[in-house]
Coordinates of C-alpha atoms in Angstrom, one line a residue:
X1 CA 0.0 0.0 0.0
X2 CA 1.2 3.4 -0.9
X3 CA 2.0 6.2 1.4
X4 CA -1.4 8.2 0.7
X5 CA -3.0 4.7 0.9
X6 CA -1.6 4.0 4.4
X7 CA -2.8 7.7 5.7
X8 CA -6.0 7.3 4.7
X9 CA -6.6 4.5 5.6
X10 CA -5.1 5.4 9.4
X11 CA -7.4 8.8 8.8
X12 CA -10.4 6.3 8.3
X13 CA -9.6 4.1 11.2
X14 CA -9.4 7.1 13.6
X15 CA -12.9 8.6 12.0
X16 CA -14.3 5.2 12.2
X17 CA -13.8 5.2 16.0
X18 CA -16.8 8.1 16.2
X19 CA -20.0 5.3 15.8
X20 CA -23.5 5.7 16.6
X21 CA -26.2 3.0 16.1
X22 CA -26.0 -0.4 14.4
X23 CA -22.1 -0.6 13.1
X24 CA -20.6 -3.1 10.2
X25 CA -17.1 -4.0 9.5
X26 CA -15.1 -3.3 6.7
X27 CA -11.7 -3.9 5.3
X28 CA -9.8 -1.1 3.3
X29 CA -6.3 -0.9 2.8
X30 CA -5.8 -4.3 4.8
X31 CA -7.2 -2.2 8.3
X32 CA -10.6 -3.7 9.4
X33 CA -12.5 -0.7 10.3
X34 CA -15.6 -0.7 12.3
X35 CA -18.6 2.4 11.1
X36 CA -22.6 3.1 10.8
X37 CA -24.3 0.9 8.5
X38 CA -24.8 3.9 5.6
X39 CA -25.7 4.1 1.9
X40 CA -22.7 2.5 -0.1
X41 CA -23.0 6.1 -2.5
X42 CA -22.4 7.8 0.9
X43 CA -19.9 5.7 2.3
X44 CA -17.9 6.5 -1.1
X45 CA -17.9 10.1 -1.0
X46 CA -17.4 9.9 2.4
X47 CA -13.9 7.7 1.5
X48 CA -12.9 10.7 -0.4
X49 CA -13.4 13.2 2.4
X50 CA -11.3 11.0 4.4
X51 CA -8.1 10.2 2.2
X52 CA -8.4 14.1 1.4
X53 CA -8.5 15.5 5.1
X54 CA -5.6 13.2 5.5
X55 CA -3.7 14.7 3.0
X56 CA -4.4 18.0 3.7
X57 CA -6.6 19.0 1.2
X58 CA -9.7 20.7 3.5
X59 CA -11.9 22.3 0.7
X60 CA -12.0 19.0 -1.6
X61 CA -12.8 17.3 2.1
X62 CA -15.5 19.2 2.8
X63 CA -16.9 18.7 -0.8
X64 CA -16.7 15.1 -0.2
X65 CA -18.4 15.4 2.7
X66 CA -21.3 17.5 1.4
X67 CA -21.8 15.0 -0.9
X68 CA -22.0 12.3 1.7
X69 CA -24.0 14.0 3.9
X70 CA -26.4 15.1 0.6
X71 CA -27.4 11.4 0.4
X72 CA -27.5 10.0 3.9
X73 CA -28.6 13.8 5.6
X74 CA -28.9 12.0 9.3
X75 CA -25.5 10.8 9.7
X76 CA -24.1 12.2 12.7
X77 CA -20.5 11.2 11.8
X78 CA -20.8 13.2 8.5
X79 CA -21.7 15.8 10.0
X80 CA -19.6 15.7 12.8
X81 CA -16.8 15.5 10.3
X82 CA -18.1 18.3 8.2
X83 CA -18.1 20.7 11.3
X84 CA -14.5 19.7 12.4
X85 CA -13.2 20.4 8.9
X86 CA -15.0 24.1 8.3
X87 CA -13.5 24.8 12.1
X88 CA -9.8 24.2 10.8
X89 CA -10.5 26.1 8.0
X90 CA -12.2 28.8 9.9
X91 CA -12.7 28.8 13.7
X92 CA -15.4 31.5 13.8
X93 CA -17.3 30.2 10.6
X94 CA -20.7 29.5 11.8
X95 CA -21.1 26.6 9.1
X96 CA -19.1 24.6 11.6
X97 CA -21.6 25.5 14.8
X98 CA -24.2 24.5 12.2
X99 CA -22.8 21.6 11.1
X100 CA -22.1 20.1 15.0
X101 CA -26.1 21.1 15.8
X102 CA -27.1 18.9 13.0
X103 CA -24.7 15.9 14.1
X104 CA -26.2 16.3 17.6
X105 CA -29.5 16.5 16.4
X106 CA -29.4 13.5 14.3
X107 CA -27.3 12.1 17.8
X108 CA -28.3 13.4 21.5
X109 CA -25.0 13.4 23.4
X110 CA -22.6 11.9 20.5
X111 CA -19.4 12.2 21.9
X112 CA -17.6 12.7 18.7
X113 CA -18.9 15.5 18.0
X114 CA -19.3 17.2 21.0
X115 CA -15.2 16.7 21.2
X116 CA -14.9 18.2 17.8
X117 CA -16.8 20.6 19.1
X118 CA -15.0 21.3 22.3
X119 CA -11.8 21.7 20.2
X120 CA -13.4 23.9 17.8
X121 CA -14.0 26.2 20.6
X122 CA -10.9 26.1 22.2
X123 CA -9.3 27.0 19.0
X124 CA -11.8 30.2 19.1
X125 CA -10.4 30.8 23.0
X126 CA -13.8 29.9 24.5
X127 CA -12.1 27.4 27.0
X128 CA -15.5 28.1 29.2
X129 CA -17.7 26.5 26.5
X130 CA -14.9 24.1 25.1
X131 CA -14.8 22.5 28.8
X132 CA -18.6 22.2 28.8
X133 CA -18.5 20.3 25.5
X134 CA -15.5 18.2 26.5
X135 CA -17.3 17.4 29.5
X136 CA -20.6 16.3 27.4
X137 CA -18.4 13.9 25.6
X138 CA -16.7 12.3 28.7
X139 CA -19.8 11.6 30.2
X140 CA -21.4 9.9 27.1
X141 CA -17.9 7.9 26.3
X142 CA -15.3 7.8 28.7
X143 CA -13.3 7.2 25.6
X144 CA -13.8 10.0 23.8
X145 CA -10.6 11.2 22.1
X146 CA -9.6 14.7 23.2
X147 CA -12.5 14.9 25.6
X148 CA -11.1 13.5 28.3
X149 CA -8.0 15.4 28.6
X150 CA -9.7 18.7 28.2
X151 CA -12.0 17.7 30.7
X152 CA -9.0 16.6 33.0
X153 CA -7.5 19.9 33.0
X154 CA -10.6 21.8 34.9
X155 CA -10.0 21.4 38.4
X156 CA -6.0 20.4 38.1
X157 CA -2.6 22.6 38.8
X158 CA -0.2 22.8 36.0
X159 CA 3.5 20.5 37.2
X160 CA 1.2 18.1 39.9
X161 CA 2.8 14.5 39.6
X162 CA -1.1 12.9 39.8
X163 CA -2.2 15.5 37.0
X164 CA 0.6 14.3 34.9
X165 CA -0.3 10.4 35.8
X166 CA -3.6 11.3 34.8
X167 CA -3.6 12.5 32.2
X168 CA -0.6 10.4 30.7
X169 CA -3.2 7.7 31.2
X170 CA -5.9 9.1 29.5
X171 CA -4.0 9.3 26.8
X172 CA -2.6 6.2 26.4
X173 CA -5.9 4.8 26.5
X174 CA -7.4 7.0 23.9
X175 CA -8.7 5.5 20.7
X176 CA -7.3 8.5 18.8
X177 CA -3.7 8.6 20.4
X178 CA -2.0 11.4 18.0
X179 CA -5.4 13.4 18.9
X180 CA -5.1 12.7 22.4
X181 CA -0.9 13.8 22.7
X182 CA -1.9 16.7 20.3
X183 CA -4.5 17.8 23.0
X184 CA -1.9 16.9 26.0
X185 CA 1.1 19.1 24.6
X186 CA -1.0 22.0 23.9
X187 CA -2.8 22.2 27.3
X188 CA 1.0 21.3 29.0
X189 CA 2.6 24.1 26.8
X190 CA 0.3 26.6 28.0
X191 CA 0.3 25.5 31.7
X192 CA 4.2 26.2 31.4
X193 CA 4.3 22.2 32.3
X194 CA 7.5 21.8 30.8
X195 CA 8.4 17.6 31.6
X196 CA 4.5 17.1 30.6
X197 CA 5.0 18.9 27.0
X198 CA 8.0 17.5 26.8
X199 CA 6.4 13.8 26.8
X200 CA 4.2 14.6 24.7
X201 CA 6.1 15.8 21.8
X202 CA 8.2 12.6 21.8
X203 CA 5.1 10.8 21.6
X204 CA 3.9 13.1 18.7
X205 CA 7.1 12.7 16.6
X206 CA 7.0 9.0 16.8
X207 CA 3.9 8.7 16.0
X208 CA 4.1 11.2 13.1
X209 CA 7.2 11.5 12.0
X210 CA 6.5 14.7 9.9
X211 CA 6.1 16.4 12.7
X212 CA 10.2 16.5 13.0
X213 CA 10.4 20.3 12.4
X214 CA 7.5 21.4 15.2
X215 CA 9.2 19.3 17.5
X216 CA 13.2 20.5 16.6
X217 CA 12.1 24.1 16.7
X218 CA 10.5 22.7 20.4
X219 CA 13.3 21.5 21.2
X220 CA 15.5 24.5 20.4
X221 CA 13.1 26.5 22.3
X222 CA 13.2 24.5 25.6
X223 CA 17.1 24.9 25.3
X224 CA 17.0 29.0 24.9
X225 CA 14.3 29.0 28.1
X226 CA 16.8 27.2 30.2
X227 CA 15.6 23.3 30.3
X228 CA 18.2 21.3 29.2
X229 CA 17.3 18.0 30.1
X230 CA 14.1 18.2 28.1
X231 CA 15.7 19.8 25.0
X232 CA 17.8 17.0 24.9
X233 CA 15.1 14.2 25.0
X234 CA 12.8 16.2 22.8
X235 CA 15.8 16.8 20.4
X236 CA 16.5 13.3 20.2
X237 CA 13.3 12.0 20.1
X238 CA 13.1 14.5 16.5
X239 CA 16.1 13.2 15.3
X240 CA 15.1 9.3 15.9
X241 CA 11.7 10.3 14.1
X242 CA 13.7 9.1 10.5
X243 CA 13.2 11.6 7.8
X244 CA 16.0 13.3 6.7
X245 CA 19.0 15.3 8.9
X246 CA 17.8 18.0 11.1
X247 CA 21.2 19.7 10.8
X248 CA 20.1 22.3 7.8
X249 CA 17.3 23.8 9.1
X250 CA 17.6 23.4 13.1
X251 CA 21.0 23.1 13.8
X252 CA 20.7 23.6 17.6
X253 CA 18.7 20.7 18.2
X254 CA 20.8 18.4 15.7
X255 CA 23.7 19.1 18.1
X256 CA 21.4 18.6 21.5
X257 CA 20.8 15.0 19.8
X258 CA 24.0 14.7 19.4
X259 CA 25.0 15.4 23.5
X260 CA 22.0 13.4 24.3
X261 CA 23.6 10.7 22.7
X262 CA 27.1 11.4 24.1
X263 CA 25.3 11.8 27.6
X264 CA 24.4 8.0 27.3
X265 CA 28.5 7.2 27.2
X266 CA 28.2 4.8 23.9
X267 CA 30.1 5.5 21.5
X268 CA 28.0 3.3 18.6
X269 CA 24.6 5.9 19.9
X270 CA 26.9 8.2 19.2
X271 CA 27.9 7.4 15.6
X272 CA 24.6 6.6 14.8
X273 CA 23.1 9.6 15.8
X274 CA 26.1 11.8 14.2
X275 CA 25.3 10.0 10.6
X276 CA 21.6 10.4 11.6
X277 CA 21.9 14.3 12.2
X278 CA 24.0 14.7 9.6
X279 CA 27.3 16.0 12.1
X280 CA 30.6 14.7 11.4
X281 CA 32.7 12.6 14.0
X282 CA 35.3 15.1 14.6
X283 CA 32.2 17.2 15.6
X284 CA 31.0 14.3 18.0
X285 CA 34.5 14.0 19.6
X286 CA 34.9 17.6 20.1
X287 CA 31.3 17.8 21.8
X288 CA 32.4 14.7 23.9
X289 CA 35.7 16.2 24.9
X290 CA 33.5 19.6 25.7
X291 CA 31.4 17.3 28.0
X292 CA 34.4 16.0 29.8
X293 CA 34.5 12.5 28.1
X294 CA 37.7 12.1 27.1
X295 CA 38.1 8.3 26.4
X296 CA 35.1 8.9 24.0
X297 CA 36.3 11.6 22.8
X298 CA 39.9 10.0 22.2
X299 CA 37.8 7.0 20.2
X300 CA 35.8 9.1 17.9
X301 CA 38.6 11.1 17.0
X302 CA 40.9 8.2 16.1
X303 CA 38.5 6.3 14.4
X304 CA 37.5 9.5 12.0
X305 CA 42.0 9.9 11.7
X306 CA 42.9 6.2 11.0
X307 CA 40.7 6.6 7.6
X308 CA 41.4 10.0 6.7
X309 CA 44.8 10.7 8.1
X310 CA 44.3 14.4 7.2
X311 CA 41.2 15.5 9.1
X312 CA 42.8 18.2 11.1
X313 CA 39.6 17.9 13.1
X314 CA 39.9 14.7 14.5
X315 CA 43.9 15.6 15.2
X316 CA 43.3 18.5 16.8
X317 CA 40.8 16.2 19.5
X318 CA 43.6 13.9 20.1
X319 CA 45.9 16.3 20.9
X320 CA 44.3 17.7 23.1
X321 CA 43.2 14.5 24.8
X322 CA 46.9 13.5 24.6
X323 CA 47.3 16.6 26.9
X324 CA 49.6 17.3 23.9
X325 CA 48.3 20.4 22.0
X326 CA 51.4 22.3 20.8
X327 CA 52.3 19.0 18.8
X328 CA 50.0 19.9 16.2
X329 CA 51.0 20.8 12.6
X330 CA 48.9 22.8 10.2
X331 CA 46.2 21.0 8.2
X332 CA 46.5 20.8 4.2
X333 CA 45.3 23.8 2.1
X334 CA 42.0 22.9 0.9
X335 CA 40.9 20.7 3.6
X336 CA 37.6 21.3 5.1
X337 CA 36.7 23.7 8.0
X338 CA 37.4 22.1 11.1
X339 CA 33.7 21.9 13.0
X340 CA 33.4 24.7 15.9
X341 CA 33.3 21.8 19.0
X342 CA 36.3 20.5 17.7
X343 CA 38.6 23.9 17.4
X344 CA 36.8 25.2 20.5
X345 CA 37.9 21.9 22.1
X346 CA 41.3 22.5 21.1
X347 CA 41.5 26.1 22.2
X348 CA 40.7 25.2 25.4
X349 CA 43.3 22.4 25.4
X350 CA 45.8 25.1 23.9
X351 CA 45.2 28.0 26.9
X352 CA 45.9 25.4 29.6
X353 CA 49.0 24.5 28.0
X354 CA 50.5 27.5 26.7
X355 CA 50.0 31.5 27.3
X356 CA 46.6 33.4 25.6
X357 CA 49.1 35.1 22.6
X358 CA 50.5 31.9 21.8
X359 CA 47.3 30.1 21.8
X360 CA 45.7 32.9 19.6
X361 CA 48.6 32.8 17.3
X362 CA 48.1 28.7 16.6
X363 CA 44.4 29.1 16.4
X364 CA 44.6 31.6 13.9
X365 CA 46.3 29.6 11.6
X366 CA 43.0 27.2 11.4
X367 CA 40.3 27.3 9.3
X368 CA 37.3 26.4 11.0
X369 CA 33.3 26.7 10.9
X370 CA 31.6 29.2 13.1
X371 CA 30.2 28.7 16.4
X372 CA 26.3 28.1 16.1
X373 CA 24.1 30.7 18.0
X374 CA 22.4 28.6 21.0
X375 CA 24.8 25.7 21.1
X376 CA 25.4 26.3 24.6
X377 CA 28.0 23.6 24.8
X378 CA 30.5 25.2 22.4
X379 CA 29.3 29.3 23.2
X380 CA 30.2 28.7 26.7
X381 CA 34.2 27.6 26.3
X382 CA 34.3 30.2 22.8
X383 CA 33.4 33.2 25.6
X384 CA 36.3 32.3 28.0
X385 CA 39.0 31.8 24.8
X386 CA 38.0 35.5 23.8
X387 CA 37.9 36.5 27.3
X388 CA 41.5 35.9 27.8
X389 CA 42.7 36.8 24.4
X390 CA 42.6 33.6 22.4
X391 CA 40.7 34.6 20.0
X392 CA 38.9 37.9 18.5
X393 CA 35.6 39.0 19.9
X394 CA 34.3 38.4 15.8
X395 CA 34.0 34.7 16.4
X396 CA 31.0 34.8 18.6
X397 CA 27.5 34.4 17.9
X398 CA 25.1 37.0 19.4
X399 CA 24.7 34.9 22.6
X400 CA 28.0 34.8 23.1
X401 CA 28.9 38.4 22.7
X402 CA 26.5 39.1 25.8
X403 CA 27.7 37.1 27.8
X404 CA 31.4 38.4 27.3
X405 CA 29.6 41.9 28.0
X406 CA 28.1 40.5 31.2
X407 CA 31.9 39.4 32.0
X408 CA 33.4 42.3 31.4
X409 CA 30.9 44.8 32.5
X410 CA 30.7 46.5 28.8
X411 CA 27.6 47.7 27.2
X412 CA 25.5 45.7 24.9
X413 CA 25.3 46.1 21.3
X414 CA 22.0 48.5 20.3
X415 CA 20.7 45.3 18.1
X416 CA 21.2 42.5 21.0
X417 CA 18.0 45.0 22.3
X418 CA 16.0 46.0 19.9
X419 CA 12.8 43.9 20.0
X420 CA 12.8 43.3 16.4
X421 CA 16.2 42.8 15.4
X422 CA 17.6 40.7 18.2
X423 CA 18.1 37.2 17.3
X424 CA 18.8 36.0 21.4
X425 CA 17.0 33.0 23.0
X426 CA 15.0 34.1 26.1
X427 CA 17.5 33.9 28.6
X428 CA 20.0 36.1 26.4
X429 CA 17.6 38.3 25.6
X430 CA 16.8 38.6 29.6
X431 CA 20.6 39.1 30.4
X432 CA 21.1 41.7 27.5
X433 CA 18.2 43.9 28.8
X434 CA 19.6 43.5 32.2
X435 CA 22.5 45.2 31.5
X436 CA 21.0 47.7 28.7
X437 CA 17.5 48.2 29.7
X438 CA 16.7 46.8 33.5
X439 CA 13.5 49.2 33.9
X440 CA 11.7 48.3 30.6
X441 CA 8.8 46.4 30.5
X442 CA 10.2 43.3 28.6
X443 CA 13.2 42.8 30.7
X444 CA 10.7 42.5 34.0
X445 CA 8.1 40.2 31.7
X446 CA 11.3 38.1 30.8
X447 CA 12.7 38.1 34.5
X448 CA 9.2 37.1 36.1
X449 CA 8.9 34.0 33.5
X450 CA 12.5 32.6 33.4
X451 CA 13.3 32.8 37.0
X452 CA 9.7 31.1 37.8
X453 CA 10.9 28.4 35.7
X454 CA 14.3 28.0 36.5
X455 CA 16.1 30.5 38.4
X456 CA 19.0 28.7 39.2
X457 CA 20.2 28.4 35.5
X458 CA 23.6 30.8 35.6
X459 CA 22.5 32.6 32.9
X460 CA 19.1 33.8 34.5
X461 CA 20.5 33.8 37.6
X462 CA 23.3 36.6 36.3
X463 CA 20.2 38.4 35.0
X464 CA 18.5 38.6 37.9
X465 CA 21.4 39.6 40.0
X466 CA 22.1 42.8 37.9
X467 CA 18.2 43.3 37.8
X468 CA 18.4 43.9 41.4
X469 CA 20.9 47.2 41.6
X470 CA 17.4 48.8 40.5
X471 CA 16.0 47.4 43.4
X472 CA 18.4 49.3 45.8
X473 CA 21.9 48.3 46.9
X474 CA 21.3 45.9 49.8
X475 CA 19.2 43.3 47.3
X476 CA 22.0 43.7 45.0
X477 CA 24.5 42.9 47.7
X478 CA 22.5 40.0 48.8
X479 CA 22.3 38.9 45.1
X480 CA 26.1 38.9 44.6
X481 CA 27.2 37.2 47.3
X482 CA 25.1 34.2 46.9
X483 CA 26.2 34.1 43.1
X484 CA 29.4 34.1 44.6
X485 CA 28.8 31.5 47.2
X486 CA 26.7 29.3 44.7
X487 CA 29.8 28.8 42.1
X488 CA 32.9 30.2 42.5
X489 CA 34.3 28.2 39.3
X490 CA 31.2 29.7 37.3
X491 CA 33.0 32.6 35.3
X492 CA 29.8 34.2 34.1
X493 CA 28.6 34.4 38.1
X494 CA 31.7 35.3 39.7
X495 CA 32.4 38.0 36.9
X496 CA 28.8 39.2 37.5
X497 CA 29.6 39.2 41.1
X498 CA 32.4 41.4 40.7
X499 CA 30.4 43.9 38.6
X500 CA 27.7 43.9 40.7
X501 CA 30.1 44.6 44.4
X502 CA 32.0 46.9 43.1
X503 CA 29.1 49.0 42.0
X504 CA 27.3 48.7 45.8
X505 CA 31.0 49.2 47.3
X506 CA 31.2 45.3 48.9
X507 CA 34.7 45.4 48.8
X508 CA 35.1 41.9 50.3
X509 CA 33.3 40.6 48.0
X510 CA 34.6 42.2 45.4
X511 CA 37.9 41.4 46.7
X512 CA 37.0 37.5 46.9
X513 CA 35.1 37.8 43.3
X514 CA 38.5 38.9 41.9
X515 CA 40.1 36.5 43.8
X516 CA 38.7 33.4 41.9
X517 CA 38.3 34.9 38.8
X518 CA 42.4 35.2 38.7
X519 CA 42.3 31.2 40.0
X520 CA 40.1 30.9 37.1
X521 CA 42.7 32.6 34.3
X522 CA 41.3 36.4 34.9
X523 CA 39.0 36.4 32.2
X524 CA 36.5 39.2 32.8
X525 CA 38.9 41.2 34.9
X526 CA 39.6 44.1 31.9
X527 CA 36.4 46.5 32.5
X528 CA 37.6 46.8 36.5
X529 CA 41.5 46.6 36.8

């Protein structure tokens, strides 16, 4: 069966679930589906409506379905479908409220359409009404796709373990499961239940693996609002989903598939996933080396040099795992760029081994790829080479530059600010307005959301800190000493720290601040010295 064939058919088993009355079986497309007993001119057209709605064509379904519904007029699953189909067209088109009255007249209390209904309503933002329909359809079929977690959102609290258990369950016991997770991820996303969504968008992508791009962009998304451990899972879950390399278009969330894999310390997930996401090995080792796995790091890297003996790439990772990073020679003209993990990898290798000038001078020698705005693994290290001189402030993404502004206490670039133009993830774009704009309105809207989700993520946590000299010099105070306290090997929070005491007049902890950021290599020191 061909791939329209196999939709349809699935689109016709999931319709089929909605029955009333007497029901026969059928078999299409090698799927035995169960449905009313209707006029076989009627069950025809309404064949077409199905394989068309499942393609995506809404005004040749609704034809289809006019047609059905022109020979067999009391069909409440015709009309049921009808009124579903004019709503995703056009929420507010009263065709729809039309249609749904005539499927419930035809059918007192049929749940199927009373669920379309409810989501037909909620896509109007008349939660109020949508609830009273979903609730109609629970009570008539405990089953009822949709229904029942609508319903099951009415007198819970967003992030409660026994919401989460039940509604998990409701939806695995659906009869419409990508209608049911659908229903989940959009109530979780706008409860701001982040491990919920997060669930469910795994369970959307494997079920449909088309939906690969929603769920990347997701995944990107949890990353820039601070939750790591769910970008990584949802990014993964995209990238297992099969169709095609996530790299081009989302290349943050090919490389959290890419850690996620290295988190799990195999080195065949690994590989796999690299080939999967279309990122080379010397960009696996250098992300493994970033994470502190050498011995991985180390295996990747010599696997990727034993067949190409000139991948300056992998040779720059085992140097640098060899603790050996001044051994390296130049790579051959013409060779590709060397990926960003890798060189940034090496950089880092090259500063504890050598001074900042010499290190800049080696690494300028090597063509590499830029670093990519959001990948937090590699922007991190990048900030700390061009905060002790190893390389130019030019070779950092937007992100990057604010946080070497945060370090160093300079000002933020106009466009990092500007509404329109910036191109920062939230937390950036929290930071950036911290130390440009701390009394606009976005800056506070950004501050209230991030540090109710996470305010122990060191970027918000900076933020907030320098939010507070508007607050008056004692919550500043407070702020900087327990950034201070909380991770004294955390450039970005001791630097901020700094910044923050010497502006309230702390001198001890300023003193102290200074202190470790000269353990640390004295990154961040320029703007106060």
């Amino acid at each position: 069966m061909n791939v329209r064939g196999a939709a349809s058919a699935t689109a016709l088993a999931a319709l089929a679930s909605c029955v009333h009355a007497s029901t026969v079986e059928r078999a299409y497309g090698g799927h035995v589906v169960e449905g009313a007993s209707i006029e076989p001119q009627a069950y025809a057209a309404f064949l077409r409506g199905a394989m068309s709605e499942a393609d995506g064509d809404l005004p040749t379904a609704l034809s289809a379905y006019g047609e059905a519904a022109r020979i067999d007029e009391d069909s409440p699953e015709i009309w049921a479908r009808i009124g579903e189909v004019t709503c995703r067209g056009n929420a507010r088109d009263p065709k729809a409220d039309a249609a749904f009255a005539r499927a419930l007249k035809a059918a007192p209390g049929f749940p199927c359409a009373e669920a379309a209904r409810s989501r037909c309503l909620l896509a109007r933002g008349d939660t109020t009404g949508a609830e009273a329909s979903a609730r109609r359809a629970a009570e008539a079929d405990p089953g009822a796709d949709g229904a029942n977690v609508l319903l099951a959102t009415a007198p819970r609290k967003a992030g409660d373990a026994a919401t989460r258990a039940v509604l998990v369950g409701l939806t695995l016991t659906a009869r419409e499961p990508l209608v049911a997770w659908d229903a989940l991820a959009k109530w979780a996303e706008g409860e701001g239940d982040v491990p919920l969504w997060s669930r469910a968008l795994q369970e959307v992508v494997r079920i449909v693996p088309s939906r690969r791009d929603a769920v990347a962009r997701a995944a990107e998304l949890l990353a820039g609002t601070g939750h790591p451990s769910e970008a990584l899972a949802v990014a993964a879950a995209a990238a297992d989903a099969g169709v095609g390399p996530l790299g081009d278009g989302y290349p943050v969330a090919a490389r959290l598939a890419l850690d996620e894999a290295i988190a799990r310390a195999s080195v065949g997930d690994v590989q796999s996933r690299a080939t999967r996401v279309r990122l080379s090995l010397d960009e696996a080792a250098g992300r493994a080396l970033l994470a502190g796995e050498r011995t991985m790091a180390r295996k990747l890297a010599a696997e990727l040099a034993g067949a190409d003996p000139g991948a300056l790439g992998a040779r720059l990772v085992l140097a640098a795992t060899a603790q050996d990073p001044l051994s390296v020679g130049e790579g051959r003209p013409g060779l590709a760029p060397v990926p960003s993990a890798a060189f940034v990898a090496f950089g880092a290798a090259l500063l504890r081994a050598t001074s900042p000038a010499r290190a800049s001078a080696m690494l300028r020698r090597i063509v590499h790829a830029p670093v990519v705005e959001g990948d937090e693994r590699v922007v991190g290290p990048a900030v700390e080479l061009v905060a002790r001189g190893a390389l130019p402030v030019e070779e950092l993404p937007p992100d990057g530059i604010v946080e070497l502004a945060a370090r160093r206490g300079d000002p933020v670039p106009d466009a990092l600010v500007v509404a329109r133009a910036n191109p920062l993830d939230a937390r950036h774009e929290y930071l950036a307005l911290a130390l440009a704009r701390p009394d606009s309105a976005r800056a506070r809207t950004l501050g209230a959301q991030l540090e109710a989700a996470d305010a122990s993520d060191p970027i918000v946590a900076a933020a907030a800190t320098i939010m507070r000299l508007s607050s008056g010099a004692a919550s500043a105070d407070a702020a900087a000493k327990a950034l201070l306290a909380r991770d004294a090997g955390d450039p970005l929070l001791v630097a901020t720290a700094l910044h923050v005491a010497e502006k309230v007049g702390d001198h001890d902890v300023a003193r102290r601040a200074r202190e470790a950021l000269m353990a640390l290599g004295g990154g961040g020191l320029r703007a106060v010295e």
